Amino acid sequence: MKKSLLSLTFFLLCIGVMAQTNKTVVHTVKGVLLDSLTKVGEPYSTIRISKKEAPNKPIKMLVTDTNGKFKENITGEGSYLISFTSVGKKVISQEFIVKPNETMIDLGVIYTKEAVNELKGVEVIAQKPLVKSEIDKLAYNVEDDPDSKTSTTLEMLRKVPMVTIDGEDKIQVNGSSKFKVYVNGKPNNMISNNPTEVLKSMPANSIKSIEVITNPGAKYDAEGVSGILNIITVGSGMQGYTATLNAGGGSTGSNAGVYATVQSGKFTVTGNYYFNYYKLPDDASGYSEREDFTSDENKYLINSSKNDYKGNYNSGNIEASYEIDTLRLITFSGSLFGGNSTSNSSGEIEMKNAIFDPVYSYNTNSINKNNYKSINANIDYQRSFKKKEELLTFSYRLSTSPQTSDGYTYYSDIVNYTSPLKNLHTMGDPNTTEHTFQGDYTNPVTKSQTIELGAKYIIRNSKSDDQYYTSDIDKSIYTKDEKRSSEYDHLQDILAAYAGYSIKYKDFGFKTGLRYEYTMMDVKFHNDLGQDFNAHFSNLVPSANLSYKIGQSQTLKASYNMRISRPGIWYLNPFVNTDDPTNIRYGNPRLDSEKSHSFDFNFSSFTQKFNINLTLGHTFVNNSIESYSFIKDGVVNNTYNNIGKWSSSRLSTYINWNMNPKTRIYMNGTSSYDDFKNEKNNLSNNGFRFYINAGFQQTFPWELRLSLYGGGSSSSVGLQGKDSGYSYYSINLNRAFLDKRLTISIYARNPFNKDQKYHSTIETTDFHSYSESTYPQRSFGFNISYRIGELKANVKKAARSIENDDVKSGGDSKGTQGSN
């Protein structure tokens, strides 16, 4: 693999050297933009430079500095047009000529003035700046960035404020990976579930802008997501097609994908498909030890294991729209995400007494197979009105998530273990199906005021069927264990309604809303494992956002949001997993929803050279769902309950510095103080946590692009324990060929570190435990992407649609993941 990467690097360099045989002359254009009345420099005016014969196709984009000055390099001689766009000012255009061997073109002083009414028949086209800050979001104008013509959407995301992409192409919004992805204001679960790989295959020339919504308001479900990426696509109306094909491989797997769009008349279809195969090396291992304070006989438990893991997943998405007329639009979308995995593990368990003499021991060997799917379908009807931005939308959504698991655990080399051990065979078949009906109405009552109204009804049916079979060690006939098997239904009917109001006055903005949710829950057991019960509860969820623009590029914001988080099926599932009879896990079907309250204060400043976003926030939850452990009869029990009070005070920082057009340095970091309490059981824990992600990007001659990424985290605390930190780094190199249609990339992730070790501790009044896991970290690989066709259309979509994001994520079929 290393030889192949070196050969490919040498090939890229050779191509670049040949491409530089005929050197081009670089011409520098400079000048200063002043207000015609005050003679003061006009800051942050958007500048577009284009060929005279193609004025609508800018070859360069930039903004003036704080003094109105600008400087930019271009190649090629001939006639050019340069235009300046500022808020509240006329669009100024000027022609200039570049002569051969002329390296400096000084345009001198250019004056701008206030916008006035133009003569009838003259059309003035407004052009938006690259970055725009609003009361509850930031927007990056991808369409006006020339790099969008040759980049993927993932590459363009690196330029978007408050978005960071690390060395493994993992995306974070405002310092968190807990975000949702929307397309044209409509949620897209397929992209949300797998944003990196899908956005890699989506060409950026299909994107108009990308919005970062950091404070979701009343119109969104009351789930505590950290933010939303809303991708606005280019409007339809022309014939054409485009397709991007990509494939890659490396030391840990291989992948392939395709993204395509085609339009005929008023009917437009877009779709994508992605497949990935992955396999971890066989040297992953684990070690744990536990000290029982309640017993001297069974005092110390030691467990060592080895495991390997492989699997594949694939995702597909299709969207279609039909424009009945200029005011009525029907859209349809469907998505599939799924995969399967196989894991094998072997372990050695040994118990010792207080003086470290052996008490008992045995070995285990486990084989587990899992299959999971997520299938979604939406249909939307949108009615527009003559008043701009007045919309009425009706939507229906069907979603189902079938999963299956099949596992075997075998015991051998049993020494002095008093209870009879039996081989295990477990089968799980959980599934959640949702039907959702929704209506939304938006009315801009005046130029500065808007009201929003909406209602939603969700029918959510979650079913769990876990079967437990045992067999004697020396036999292969399995018998069902009725006492350990479980089957139950968890039914929810959720009614919701919301109202929102926003107003803009000069440099001030205010947005508020109130959401009401009423939940009817019914739990039915099909065996004697639990007792049927039902519950009804309601929630009022307020939100408020206030903003003030200090200048053209600086904004202050303050916000309050209340969010709720309902437990998912794996938190609720009472099935007892006894793969390890000394450490069992199960869910709690009587969990209540979490309720969180967040206060945020934000300062942002965005200029051509330097971007900064600072957020000081505080969040608290008084009934948080926590994973907790206790020991009973020498066995550790792991489950969940609403036993926690959790609060977090944090400072998030995003900094981006464009040193020059070819060099970029950025940093995203978060520091927080987390406090956990459980007064009922007299438990508490607290501590500081730090996270940083930083990167450097450089474009060399021959259009060879180098990217370096790195980051890490300090240790973090939970209610009963502490987890270790981690670190990572990556080196990427890529080059485009064939008029930038073909891109070849190579990468090395953590090349100088073979493994990554994680450890965690749990402290209770009954026991202390320590566990350590070692995972392969080093990987090498390559990726090839090729684009065909020209994008001239995108699916029109309803401006509003359905998103059910009220379910708390996390947990798994074995109950191995807590709520934090």
Tab-separated table of N, CA, C and O in Angstrom, residues 537-601:
chain	number	residue	atom	x	y	z
A	537	PHE	N	-48.756	12.907	28.828
A	537	PHE	CA	-48.071	14.087	29.338
A	537	PHE	C	-47.958	15.132	28.235
A	537	PHE	O	-48.016	14.830	27.049
A	538	SER	N	-47.830	16.376	28.661
A	538	SER	CA	-47.786	17.483	27.716
A	538	SER	C	-46.599	18.386	28.023
A	538	SER	O	-46.119	18.438	29.163
A	539	ASN	N	-46.151	19.119	27.005
A	539	ASN	CA	-45.019	20.016	27.151
A	539	ASN	C	-45.261	21.296	26.364
A	539	ASN	O	-45.709	21.258	25.213
A	540	LEU	N	-44.979	22.429	27.003
A	540	LEU	CA	-44.916	23.716	26.315
A	540	LEU	C	-43.447	24.048	26.111
A	540	LEU	O	-42.663	24.067	27.073
A	541	VAL	N	-43.064	24.293	24.864
A	541	VAL	CA	-41.657	24.478	24.519
A	541	VAL	C	-41.462	25.882	23.939
A	541	VAL	O	-41.758	26.130	22.771
A	542	PRO	N	-40.960	26.834	24.736
A	542	PRO	CA	-40.749	28.194	24.236
A	542	PRO	C	-39.348	28.364	23.648
A	542	PRO	O	-38.424	27.602	23.939
A	543	SER	N	-39.185	29.388	22.821
A	543	SER	CA	-37.882	29.759	22.279
A	543	SER	C	-37.885	31.244	21.963
A	543	SER	O	-38.930	31.824	21.655
A	544	ALA	N	-36.706	31.866	22.056
A	544	ALA	CA	-36.588	33.292	21.768
A	544	ALA	C	-35.168	33.592	21.304
A	544	ALA	O	-34.195	33.042	21.845
A	545	ASN	N	-35.052	34.473	20.295
A	545	ASN	CA	-33.756	34.878	19.755
A	545	ASN	C	-33.751	36.383	19.534
A	545	ASN	O	-34.693	36.941	18.960
A	546	LEU	N	-32.676	37.038	19.974
A	546	LEU	CA	-32.510	38.475	19.792
A	546	LEU	C	-31.146	38.722	19.162
A	546	LEU	O	-30.145	38.125	19.576
A	547	SER	N	-31.097	39.601	18.155
A	547	SER	CA	-29.821	39.895	17.486
A	547	SER	C	-29.668	41.395	17.278
A	547	SER	O	-30.657	42.143	17.178
A	548	TYR	N	-28.406	41.821	17.202
A	548	TYR	CA	-28.083	43.218	16.932
A	548	TYR	C	-26.835	43.262	16.055
A	548	TYR	O	-25.796	42.685	16.407
A	549	LYS	N	-26.936	43.933	14.902
A	549	LYS	CA	-25.811	44.059	13.976
A	549	LYS	C	-24.983	45.276	14.364
A	549	LYS	O	-25.446	46.421	14.295
A	550	ILE	N	-23.744	45.029	14.792
A	550	ILE	CA	-22.846	46.113	15.174
A	550	ILE	C	-22.369	46.869	13.937
A	550	ILE	O	-22.219	48.076	13.939
A	551	GLY	N	-22.107	46.123	12.872
A	551	GLY	CA	-21.657	46.711	11.615
A	551	GLY	C	-22.005	45.792	10.474
A	551	GLY	O	-22.842	44.901	10.592
A	552	GLN	N	-21.332	46.007	9.329
A	552	GLN	CA	-21.608	45.180	8.162
A	552	GLN	C	-21.252	43.717	8.404
A	552	GLN	O	-21.837	42.828	7.804
A	553	SER	N	-20.300	43.450	9.300
A	553	SER	CA	-19.798	42.077	9.431
A	553	SER	C	-19.864	41.530	10.840
A	553	SER	O	-19.488	40.385	11.070
A	554	GLN	N	-20.329	42.308	11.824
A	554	GLN	CA	-20.314	41.865	13.202
A	554	GLN	C	-21.735	41.838	13.771
A	554	GLN	O	-22.527	42.752	13.538
A	555	THR	N	-22.023	40.775	14.542
A	555	THR	CA	-23.366	40.578	15.086
A	555	THR	C	-23.286	40.056	16.512
A	555	THR	O	-22.455	39.196	16.826
A	556	LEU	N	-24.170	40.560	17.362
A	556	LEU	CA	-24.368	40.027	18.703
A	556	LEU	C	-25.712	39.322	18.757
A	556	LEU	O	-26.702	39.831	18.218
A	557	LYS	N	-25.769	38.151	19.421
A	557	LYS	CA	-27.014	37.400	19.528
A	557	LYS	C	-27.183	36.873	20.942
A	557	LYS	O	-26.212	36.558	21.631
A	558	ALA	N	-28.439	36.743	21.359
A	558	ALA	CA	-28.787	36.089	22.619
A	558	ALA	C	-29.999	35.209	22.356
A	558	ALA	O	-30.906	35.591	21.610
A	559	SER	N	-30.032	34.022	22.964
A	559	SER	CA	-31.133	33.097	22.677
A	559	SER	C	-31.438	32.229	23.886
A	559	SER	O	-30.584	31.985	24.742
A	560	TYR	N	-32.685	31.769	23.932
A	560	TYR	CA	-33.127	30.771	24.905
A	560	TYR	C	-33.924	29.717	24.163
A	560	TYR	O	-34.778	30.029	23.321
A	561	ASN	N	-33.650	28.436	24.464
A	561	ASN	CA	-34.387	27.330	23.863
A	561	ASN	C	-34.640	26.265	24.900
A	561	ASN	O	-33.739	25.898	25.665
A	562	MET	N	-35.862	25.769	24.920
A	562	MET	CA	-36.178	24.575	25.697
A	562	MET	C	-36.381	23.436	24.710
A	562	MET	O	-37.035	23.599	23.690
A	563	ARG	N	-35.784	22.295	25.005
A	563	ARG	CA	-35.912	21.139	24.132
A	563	ARG	C	-36.256	19.915	24.978
A	563	ARG	O	-35.977	19.875	26.190
A	564	ILE	N	-36.877	18.921	24.361
A	564	ILE	CA	-37.149	17.660	25.047
A	564	ILE	C	-36.527	16.530	24.236
A	564	ILE	O	-36.233	16.674	23.048
A	565	SER	N	-36.304	15.403	24.895
A	565	SER	CA	-35.677	14.261	24.228
A	565	SER	C	-36.324	12.984	24.745
A	565	SER	O	-36.189	12.637	25.928
A	566	ARG	N	-37.047	12.309	23.863
A	566	ARG	CA	-37.725	11.078	24.257
A	566	ARG	C	-36.791	9.890	24.102
A	566	ARG	O	-36.023	9.807	23.141
A	567	PRO	N	-36.845	8.913	25.000
A	567	PRO	CA	-35.942	7.755	24.908
A	567	PRO	C	-36.297	6.865	23.728
A	567	PRO	O	-37.464	6.627	23.436
A	568	GLY	N	-35.266	6.377	23.029
A	568	GLY	CA	-35.466	5.445	21.933
A	568	GLY	C	-35.709	4.035	22.441
A	568	GLY	O	-35.653	3.749	23.643
A	569	ILE	N	-35.950	3.120	21.498
A	569	ILE	CA	-36.384	1.780	21.869
A	569	ILE	C	-35.323	1.032	22.678
A	569	ILE	O	-35.641	0.240	23.558
A	570	TRP	N	-34.019	1.291	22.416
A	570	TRP	CA	-32.999	0.531	23.143
A	570	TRP	C	-32.848	1.011	24.575
A	570	TRP	O	-32.374	0.280	25.441
A	571	TYR	N	-33.237	2.236	24.859
A	571	TYR	CA	-33.280	2.675	26.251
A	571	TYR	C	-34.446	2.034	26.990
A	571	TYR	O	-34.406	1.836	28.198
A	572	LEU	N	-35.518	1.736	26.263
A	572	LEU	CA	-36.748	1.220	26.877
A	572	LEU	C	-36.786	-0.302	26.969
A	572	LEU	O	-37.506	-0.860	27.796
A	573	ASN	N	-36.044	-0.986	26.106
A	573	ASN	CA	-36.147	-2.431	25.976
A	573	ASN	C	-35.732	-3.155	27.262
A	573	ASN	O	-34.590	-3.067	27.695
A	574	PRO	N	-36.645	-3.919	27.907
A	574	PRO	CA	-36.302	-4.600	29.164
A	574	PRO	C	-35.515	-5.896	28.967
A	574	PRO	O	-35.187	-6.562	29.960
A	575	PHE	N	-35.232	-6.259	27.731
A	575	PHE	CA	-34.500	-7.501	27.465
A	575	PHE	C	-33.164	-7.487	28.211
A	575	PHE	O	-32.400	-6.524	28.145
A	576	VAL	N	-32.862	-8.583	28.923
A	576	VAL	CA	-31.640	-8.693	29.717
A	576	VAL	C	-30.573	-9.390	28.885
A	576	VAL	O	-30.730	-10.553	28.501
A	577	ASN	N	-29.492	-8.675	28.589
A	577	ASN	CA	-28.384	-9.250	27.828
A	577	ASN	C	-27.380	-9.835	28.809
A	577	ASN	O	-26.779	-9.119	29.610
A	578	THR	N	-27.192	-11.170	28.763
A	578	THR	CA	-26.290	-11.862	29.684
A	578	THR	C	-25.165	-12.551	28.933
A	578	THR	O	-24.713	-13.623	29.340
A	579	ASP	N	-24.727	-11.955	27.819
A	579	ASP	CA	-23.570	-12.522	27.122
A	579	ASP	C	-22.400	-12.684	28.093
A	579	ASP	O	-21.651	-13.659	28.029
A	580	ASP	N	-22.235	-11.698	28.967
A	580	ASP	CA	-21.263	-11.788	30.050
A	580	ASP	C	-22.055	-11.932	31.350
A	580	ASP	O	-22.650	-10.965	31.832
A	581	PRO	N	-22.133	-13.127	31.946
A	581	PRO	CA	-22.985	-13.336	33.125
A	581	PRO	C	-22.537	-12.551	34.354
A	581	PRO	O	-23.290	-12.450	35.322
A	582	THR	N	-21.330	-11.965	34.316
A	582	THR	CA	-20.869	-11.146	35.434
A	582	THR	C	-21.154	-9.666	35.218
A	582	THR	O	-20.891	-8.853	36.108
A	583	ASN	N	-21.712	-9.324	34.062
A	583	ASN	CA	-21.915	-7.915	33.706
A	583	ASN	C	-23.107	-7.825	32.752
A	583	ASN	O	-22.953	-7.847	31.544
A	584	ILE	N	-24.329	-7.745	33.298
A	584	ILE	CA	-25.538	-7.818	32.480
A	584	ILE	C	-26.071	-6.417	32.175
A	584	ILE	O	-25.798	-5.460	32.898
A	585	ARG	N	-26.884	-6.295	31.094
A	585	ARG	CA	-27.395	-5.003	30.637
A	585	ARG	C	-28.861	-5.143	30.224
A	585	ARG	O	-29.243	-6.143	29.644
A	586	TYR	N	-29.652	-4.094	30.501
A	586	TYR	CA	-31.058	-4.093	30.099
A	586	TYR	C	-31.585	-2.656	30.143
A	586	TYR	O	-31.004	-1.771	30.785
A	587	GLY	N	-32.703	-2.426	29.441
A	587	GLY	CA	-33.313	-1.104	29.385
A	587	GLY	C	-34.394	-0.925	30.433
A	587	GLY	O	-34.652	-1.803	31.261
A	588	ASN	N	-35.067	0.237	30.363
A	588	ASN	CA	-36.093	0.584	31.342
A	588	ASN	C	-37.305	1.145	30.604
A	588	ASN	O	-37.269	2.272	30.099
A	589	PRO	N	-38.408	0.379	30.506
A	589	PRO	CA	-39.567	0.839	29.728
A	589	PRO	C	-40.335	1.990	30.372
A	589	PRO	O	-41.256	2.532	29.766
A	590	ARG	N	-39.976	2.394	31.603
A	590	ARG	CA	-40.698	3.459	32.292
A	590	ARG	C	-39.937	4.792	32.279
A	590	ARG	O	-40.206	5.682	33.092
A	591	LEU	N	-39.024	4.946	31.346
A	591	LEU	CA	-38.284	6.197	31.249
A	591	LEU	C	-39.193	7.343	30.801
A	591	LEU	O	-40.107	7.157	29.994
A	592	ASP	N	-38.928	8.511	31.308
A	592	ASP	CA	-39.651	9.718	30.914
A	592	ASP	C	-38.764	10.532	29.961
A	592	ASP	O	-37.556	10.283	29.825
A	593	SER	N	-39.353	11.516	29.293
A	593	SER	CA	-38.598	12.373	28.379
A	593	SER	C	-37.709	13.336	29.153
A	593	SER	O	-38.088	13.840	30.222
A	594	GLU	N	-36.533	13.599	28.605
A	594	GLU	CA	-35.665	14.631	29.159
A	594	GLU	C	-36.181	16.015	28.768
A	594	GLU	O	-36.782	16.189	27.713
A	595	LYS	N	-35.927	16.989	29.611
A	595	LYS	CA	-36.260	18.384	29.308
A	595	LYS	C	-35.022	19.228	29.572
A	595	LYS	O	-34.520	19.263	30.698
A	596	SER	N	-34.534	19.905	28.543
A	596	SER	CA	-33.327	20.713	28.687
A	596	SER	C	-33.634	22.179	28.418
A	596	SER	O	-34.533	22.517	27.641
A	597	HIS	N	-32.863	23.051	29.073
A	597	HIS	CA	-33.000	24.499	28.917
A	597	HIS	C	-31.614	25.043	28.544
A	597	HIS	O	-30.631	24.763	29.245
A	598	SER	N	-31.552	25.844	27.488
A	598	SER	CA	-30.271	26.362	27.009
A	598	SER	C	-30.328	27.880	26.860
A	598	SER	O	-31.299	28.429	26.323
A	599	PHE	N	-29.247	28.535	27.328
A	599	PHE	CA	-29.067	29.968	27.169
A	599	PHE	C	-27.744	30.186	26.431
A	599	PHE	O	-26.714	29.626	26.829
A	600	ASP	N	-27.768	31.000	25.377
A	600	ASP	CA	-26.569	31.230	24.582
A	600	ASP	C	-26.395	32.716	24.289
A	600	ASP	O	-27.365	33.434	23.998
A	601	PHE	N	-25.129	33.146	24.350
A	601	PHE	CA	-24.739	34.486	23.941
A	601	PHE	C	-23.648	34.341	22.880
A	601	PHE	O	-22.674	33.611	23.100
